[in-house]
Amino acid sequence: MITALSRRNDFALLQRSGIIRRSGPLRARVIVVENPPPESIKLGFTIGRKFGPAVRRNRMRRRLRHCVAEAAAGSVEVDTSHLLLTASPEALVTSHTELVGHCRNVMVEAA
């Protein structure tokens, strides 16, 4: 289960020891751990105003939430416990399948 990244300590931990991963229109700051239990993944979003009006930003948050859930539920071994996603405006026109692939890429360390 994926929970919200909301505590100040979680954001401070990401800022202090998180690493940045990029894939397509997504950029993520993640905490890498060895076999995190799936119920411990904490997810947050930063979608800035340059993305557009609130309707577009909220739509992007909903799409990303579903894509991350699908990527985490797949057969891929996730190595993140905390995930803060940032999307560029191109993500709005990216297909669902491609977004799921980009989410997998930022959640799993590249070989």
mmCIF file with all atom_site columns, C-alpha atoms in Angstrom:
data_model
loop_
_atom_site.group_PDB
_atom_site.id
_atom_site.type_symbol
_atom_site.label_atom_id
_atom_site.label_alt_id
_atom_site.label_comp_id
_atom_site.label_asym_id
_atom_site.label_entity_id
_atom_site.label_seq_id
_atom_site.pdbx_PDB_ins_code
_atom_site.Cartn_x
_atom_site.Cartn_y
_atom_site.Cartn_z
_atom_site.occupancy
_atom_site.B_iso_or_equiv
_atom_site.pdbx_formal_charge
_atom_site.auth_seq_id
_atom_site.auth_comp_id
_atom_site.auth_asym_id
_atom_site.auth_atom_id
_atom_site.pdbx_PDB_model_num
ATOM 1   C CA . MET A 1 1   ? 0.000  0.000  0.000   1.00 0.00 ? 1   MET A CA 1
ATOM 2   C CA . ILE A 1 2   ? 1.205  3.457  -0.856  1.00 0.00 ? 2   ILE A CA 1
ATOM 3   C CA . THR A 1 3   ? 0.694  6.196  1.729   1.00 0.00 ? 3   THR A CA 1
ATOM 4   C CA . ALA A 1 4   ? 0.988  9.966  1.515   1.00 0.00 ? 4   ALA A CA 1
ATOM 5   C CA . LEU A 1 5   ? 4.304  11.655 2.111   1.00 0.00 ? 5   LEU A CA 1
ATOM 6   C CA . SER A 1 6   ? 3.134  14.364 4.494   1.00 0.00 ? 6   SER A CA 1
ATOM 7   C CA . ARG A 1 7   ? 5.334  14.639 7.590   1.00 0.00 ? 7   ARG A CA 1
ATOM 8   C CA . ARG A 1 8   ? 7.977  17.327 7.751   1.00 0.00 ? 8   ARG A CA 1
ATOM 9   C CA . ASN A 1 9   ? 10.530 14.710 8.849   1.00 0.00 ? 9   ASN A CA 1
ATOM 10  C CA . ASP A 1 10  ? 9.908  12.704 5.668   1.00 0.00 ? 10  ASP A CA 1
ATOM 11  C CA . PHE A 1 11  ? 10.553 15.732 3.447   1.00 0.00 ? 11  PHE A CA 1
ATOM 12  C CA . ALA A 1 12  ? 13.673 16.604 5.470   1.00 0.00 ? 12  ALA A CA 1
ATOM 13  C CA . LEU A 1 13  ? 14.932 13.027 5.079   1.00 0.00 ? 13  LEU A CA 1
ATOM 14  C CA . LEU A 1 14  ? 14.450 13.242 1.298   1.00 0.00 ? 14  LEU A CA 1
ATOM 15  C CA . GLN A 1 15  ? 16.250 16.577 1.164   1.00 0.00 ? 15  GLN A CA 1
ATOM 16  C CA . ARG A 1 16  ? 19.129 15.312 3.292   1.00 0.00 ? 16  ARG A CA 1
ATOM 17  C CA . SER A 1 17  ? 19.772 11.851 1.906   1.00 0.00 ? 17  SER A CA 1
ATOM 18  C CA . GLY A 1 18  ? 17.564 11.375 -1.158  1.00 0.00 ? 18  GLY A CA 1
ATOM 19  C CA . ILE A 1 19  ? 18.968 10.788 -4.619  1.00 0.00 ? 19  ILE A CA 1
ATOM 20  C CA . ILE A 1 20  ? 17.527 12.166 -7.853  1.00 0.00 ? 20  ILE A CA 1
ATOM 21  C CA . ARG A 1 21  ? 16.374 9.883  -10.654 1.00 0.00 ? 21  ARG A CA 1
ATOM 22  C CA . ARG A 1 22  ? 14.966 10.984 -14.007 1.00 0.00 ? 22  ARG A CA 1
ATOM 23  C CA . SER A 1 23  ? 12.946 9.239  -16.636 1.00 0.00 ? 23  SER A CA 1
ATOM 24  C CA . GLY A 1 24  ? 11.144 10.998 -19.474 1.00 0.00 ? 24  GLY A CA 1
ATOM 25  C CA . PRO A 1 25  ? 8.978  13.826 -18.113 1.00 0.00 ? 25  PRO A CA 1
ATOM 26  C CA . LEU A 1 26  ? 9.427  12.650 -14.499 1.00 0.00 ? 26  LEU A CA 1
ATOM 27  C CA . ARG A 1 27  ? 12.001 13.603 -11.924 1.00 0.00 ? 27  ARG A CA 1
ATOM 28  C CA . ALA A 1 28  ? 12.020 11.897 -8.543  1.00 0.00 ? 28  ALA A CA 1
ATOM 29  C CA . ARG A 1 29  ? 13.869 12.285 -5.298  1.00 0.00 ? 29  ARG A CA 1
ATOM 30  C CA . VAL A 1 30  ? 14.004 8.860  -3.653  1.00 0.00 ? 30  VAL A CA 1
ATOM 31  C CA . ILE A 1 31  ? 15.329 7.084  -0.596  1.00 0.00 ? 31  ILE A CA 1
ATOM 32  C CA . VAL A 1 32  ? 16.865 3.786  -1.670  1.00 0.00 ? 32  VAL A CA 1
ATOM 33  C CA . VAL A 1 33  ? 16.614 0.833  0.692   1.00 0.00 ? 33  VAL A CA 1
ATOM 34  C CA . GLU A 1 34  ? 17.260 -2.900 0.339   1.00 0.00 ? 34  GLU A CA 1
ATOM 35  C CA . ASN A 1 35  ? 13.838 -4.720 0.234   1.00 0.00 ? 35  ASN A CA 1
ATOM 36  C CA . PRO A 1 36  ? 11.284 -2.268 1.596   1.00 0.00 ? 36  PRO A CA 1
ATOM 37  C CA . PRO A 1 37  ? 7.950  -3.781 2.516   1.00 0.00 ? 37  PRO A CA 1
ATOM 38  C CA . PRO A 1 38  ? 5.396  -2.676 -0.119  1.00 0.00 ? 38  PRO A CA 1
ATOM 39  C CA . GLU A 1 39  ? 3.153  -1.149 2.532   1.00 0.00 ? 39  GLU A CA 1
ATOM 40  C CA . SER A 1 40  ? 5.882  1.299  3.514   1.00 0.00 ? 40  SER A CA 1
ATOM 41  C CA . ILE A 1 41  ? 6.193  3.284  0.264   1.00 0.00 ? 41  ILE A CA 1
ATOM 42  C CA . LYS A 1 42  ? 5.465  6.965  0.942   1.00 0.00 ? 42  LYS A CA 1
ATOM 43  C CA . LEU A 1 43  ? 4.558  9.097  -2.072  1.00 0.00 ? 43  LEU A CA 1
ATOM 44  C CA . GLY A 1 44  ? 4.425  12.860 -2.577  1.00 0.00 ? 44  GLY A CA 1
ATOM 45  C CA . PHE A 1 45  ? 4.073  15.177 -5.572  1.00 0.00 ? 45  PHE A CA 1
ATOM 46  C CA . THR A 1 46  ? 5.386  18.605 -6.484  1.00 0.00 ? 46  THR A CA 1
ATOM 47  C CA . ILE A 1 47  ? 3.484  19.971 -9.453  1.00 0.00 ? 47  ILE A CA 1
ATOM 48  C CA . GLY A 1 48  ? 4.281  23.680 -9.833  1.00 0.00 ? 48  GLY A CA 1
ATOM 49  C CA . ARG A 1 49  ? 2.108  26.495 -11.129 1.00 0.00 ? 49  ARG A CA 1
ATOM 50  C CA . LYS A 1 50  ? 3.996  26.609 -14.423 1.00 0.00 ? 50  LYS A CA 1
ATOM 51  C CA . PHE A 1 51  ? 2.248  23.300 -15.108 1.00 0.00 ? 51  PHE A CA 1
ATOM 52  C CA . GLY A 1 52  ? -0.991 25.215 -15.614 1.00 0.00 ? 52  GLY A CA 1
ATOM 53  C CA . PRO A 1 53  ? -4.255 25.841 -13.778 1.00 0.00 ? 53  PRO A CA 1
ATOM 54  C CA . ALA A 1 54  ? -5.327 23.761 -10.779 1.00 0.00 ? 54  ALA A CA 1
ATOM 55  C CA . VAL A 1 55  ? -7.461 21.464 -12.947 1.00 0.00 ? 55  VAL A CA 1
ATOM 56  C CA . ARG A 1 56  ? -4.393 20.334 -14.928 1.00 0.00 ? 56  ARG A CA 1
ATOM 57  C CA . ARG A 1 57  ? -2.210 20.004 -11.830 1.00 0.00 ? 57  ARG A CA 1
ATOM 58  C CA . ASN A 1 58  ? -4.819 17.895 -10.029 1.00 0.00 ? 58  ASN A CA 1
ATOM 59  C CA . ARG A 1 59  ? -5.361 15.713 -13.107 1.00 0.00 ? 59  ARG A CA 1
ATOM 60  C CA . MET A 1 60  ? -1.612 15.092 -13.258 1.00 0.00 ? 60  MET A CA 1
ATOM 61  C CA . ARG A 1 61  ? -1.493 14.165 -9.568  1.00 0.00 ? 61  ARG A CA 1
ATOM 62  C CA . ARG A 1 62  ? -4.326 11.650 -10.057 1.00 0.00 ? 62  ARG A CA 1
ATOM 63  C CA . ARG A 1 63  ? -2.665 10.142 -13.136 1.00 0.00 ? 63  ARG A CA 1
ATOM 64  C CA . LEU A 1 64  ? 0.686  9.847  -11.377 1.00 0.00 ? 64  LEU A CA 1
ATOM 65  C CA . ARG A 1 65  ? -0.896 8.293  -8.285  1.00 0.00 ? 65  ARG A CA 1
ATOM 66  C CA . HIS A 1 66  ? -2.478 5.565  -10.420 1.00 0.00 ? 66  HIS A CA 1
ATOM 67  C CA . CYS A 1 67  ? 0.696  5.022  -12.453 1.00 0.00 ? 67  CYS A CA 1
ATOM 68  C CA . VAL A 1 68  ? 2.846  4.658  -9.326  1.00 0.00 ? 68  VAL A CA 1
ATOM 69  C CA . ALA A 1 69  ? 0.355  2.199  -7.807  1.00 0.00 ? 69  ALA A CA 1
ATOM 70  C CA . GLU A 1 70  ? 0.392  0.144  -11.018 1.00 0.00 ? 70  GLU A CA 1
ATOM 71  C CA . ALA A 1 71  ? 4.194  0.240  -11.212 1.00 0.00 ? 71  ALA A CA 1
ATOM 72  C CA . ALA A 1 72  ? 4.559  -0.809 -7.553  1.00 0.00 ? 72  ALA A CA 1
ATOM 73  C CA . ALA A 1 73  ? 2.031  -3.635 -7.955  1.00 0.00 ? 73  ALA A CA 1
ATOM 74  C CA . GLY A 1 74  ? 3.878  -5.050 -10.966 1.00 0.00 ? 74  GLY A CA 1
ATOM 75  C CA . SER A 1 75  ? 6.485  -7.760 -10.841 1.00 0.00 ? 75  SER A CA 1
ATOM 76  C CA . VAL A 1 76  ? 9.315  -5.231 -10.621 1.00 0.00 ? 76  VAL A CA 1
ATOM 77  C CA . GLU A 1 77  ? 11.296 -5.140 -7.373  1.00 0.00 ? 77  GLU A CA 1
ATOM 78  C CA . VAL A 1 78  ? 10.871 -1.645 -5.953  1.00 0.00 ? 78  VAL A CA 1
ATOM 79  C CA . ASP A 1 79  ? 13.883 -0.295 -4.057  1.00 0.00 ? 79  ASP A CA 1
ATOM 80  C CA . THR A 1 80  ? 12.422 2.948  -2.718  1.00 0.00 ? 80  THR A CA 1
ATOM 81  C CA . SER A 1 81  ? 10.727 3.701  0.583   1.00 0.00 ? 81  SER A CA 1
ATOM 82  C CA . HIS A 1 82  ? 10.090 7.434  0.026   1.00 0.00 ? 82  HIS A CA 1
ATOM 83  C CA . LEU A 1 83  ? 9.285  8.955  -3.376  1.00 0.00 ? 83  LEU A CA 1
ATOM 84  C CA . LEU A 1 84  ? 8.757  12.636 -4.242  1.00 0.00 ? 84  LEU A CA 1
ATOM 85  C CA . LEU A 1 85  ? 7.715  13.004 -7.898  1.00 0.00 ? 85  LEU A CA 1
ATOM 86  C CA . THR A 1 86  ? 7.936  16.116 -10.052 1.00 0.00 ? 86  THR A CA 1
ATOM 87  C CA . ALA A 1 87  ? 6.459  16.134 -13.548 1.00 0.00 ? 87  ALA A CA 1
ATOM 88  C CA . SER A 1 88  ? 7.105  18.430 -16.481 1.00 0.00 ? 88  SER A CA 1
ATOM 89  C CA . PRO A 1 89  ? 4.153  19.663 -18.598 1.00 0.00 ? 89  PRO A CA 1
ATOM 90  C CA . GLU A 1 90  ? 4.924  17.035 -21.286 1.00 0.00 ? 90  GLU A CA 1
ATOM 91  C CA . ALA A 1 91  ? 3.614  14.408 -18.862 1.00 0.00 ? 91  ALA A CA 1
ATOM 92  C CA . LEU A 1 92  ? 0.035  15.532 -19.609 1.00 0.00 ? 92  LEU A CA 1
ATOM 93  C CA . VAL A 1 93  ? 0.264  14.301 -23.191 1.00 0.00 ? 93  VAL A CA 1
ATOM 94  C CA . THR A 1 94  ? 2.228  11.153 -22.346 1.00 0.00 ? 94  THR A CA 1
ATOM 95  C CA . SER A 1 95  ? 0.232  7.927  -22.587 1.00 0.00 ? 95  SER A CA 1
ATOM 96  C CA . HIS A 1 96  ? -0.673 5.943  -19.475 1.00 0.00 ? 96  HIS A CA 1
ATOM 97  C CA . THR A 1 97  ? 1.548  3.030  -20.489 1.00 0.00 ? 97  THR A CA 1
ATOM 98  C CA . GLU A 1 98  ? 4.553  5.295  -20.986 1.00 0.00 ? 98  GLU A CA 1
ATOM 99  C CA . LEU A 1 99  ? 3.956  7.026  -17.637 1.00 0.00 ? 99  LEU A CA 1
ATOM 100 C CA . VAL A 1 100 ? 3.809  3.661  -15.853 1.00 0.00 ? 100 VAL A CA 1
ATOM 101 C CA . GLY A 1 101 ? 7.131  2.769  -17.494 1.00 0.00 ? 101 GLY A CA 1
ATOM 102 C CA . HIS A 1 102 ? 8.703  6.048  -16.379 1.00 0.00 ? 102 HIS A CA 1
ATOM 103 C CA . CYS A 1 103 ? 7.391  5.493  -12.840 1.00 0.00 ? 103 CYS A CA 1
ATOM 104 C CA . ARG A 1 104 ? 8.981  2.030  -12.811 1.00 0.00 ? 104 ARG A CA 1
ATOM 105 C CA . ASN A 1 105 ? 12.258 3.538  -13.987 1.00 0.00 ? 105 ASN A CA 1
ATOM 106 C CA . VAL A 1 106 ? 12.416 6.052  -11.133 1.00 0.00 ? 106 VAL A CA 1
ATOM 107 C CA . MET A 1 107 ? 11.274 3.490  -8.535  1.00 0.00 ? 107 MET A CA 1
ATOM 108 C CA . VAL A 1 108 ? 13.788 0.806  -9.499  1.00 0.00 ? 108 VAL A CA 1
ATOM 109 C CA . GLU A 1 109 ? 17.507 1.370  -9.684  1.00 0.00 ? 109 GLU A CA 1
ATOM 110 C CA . ALA A 1 110 ? 18.817 1.187  -13.226 1.00 0.00 ? 110 ALA A CA 1
ATOM 111 C CA . ALA A 1 111 ? 21.030 -1.780 -13.833 1.00 0.00 ? 111 ALA A CA 1
#
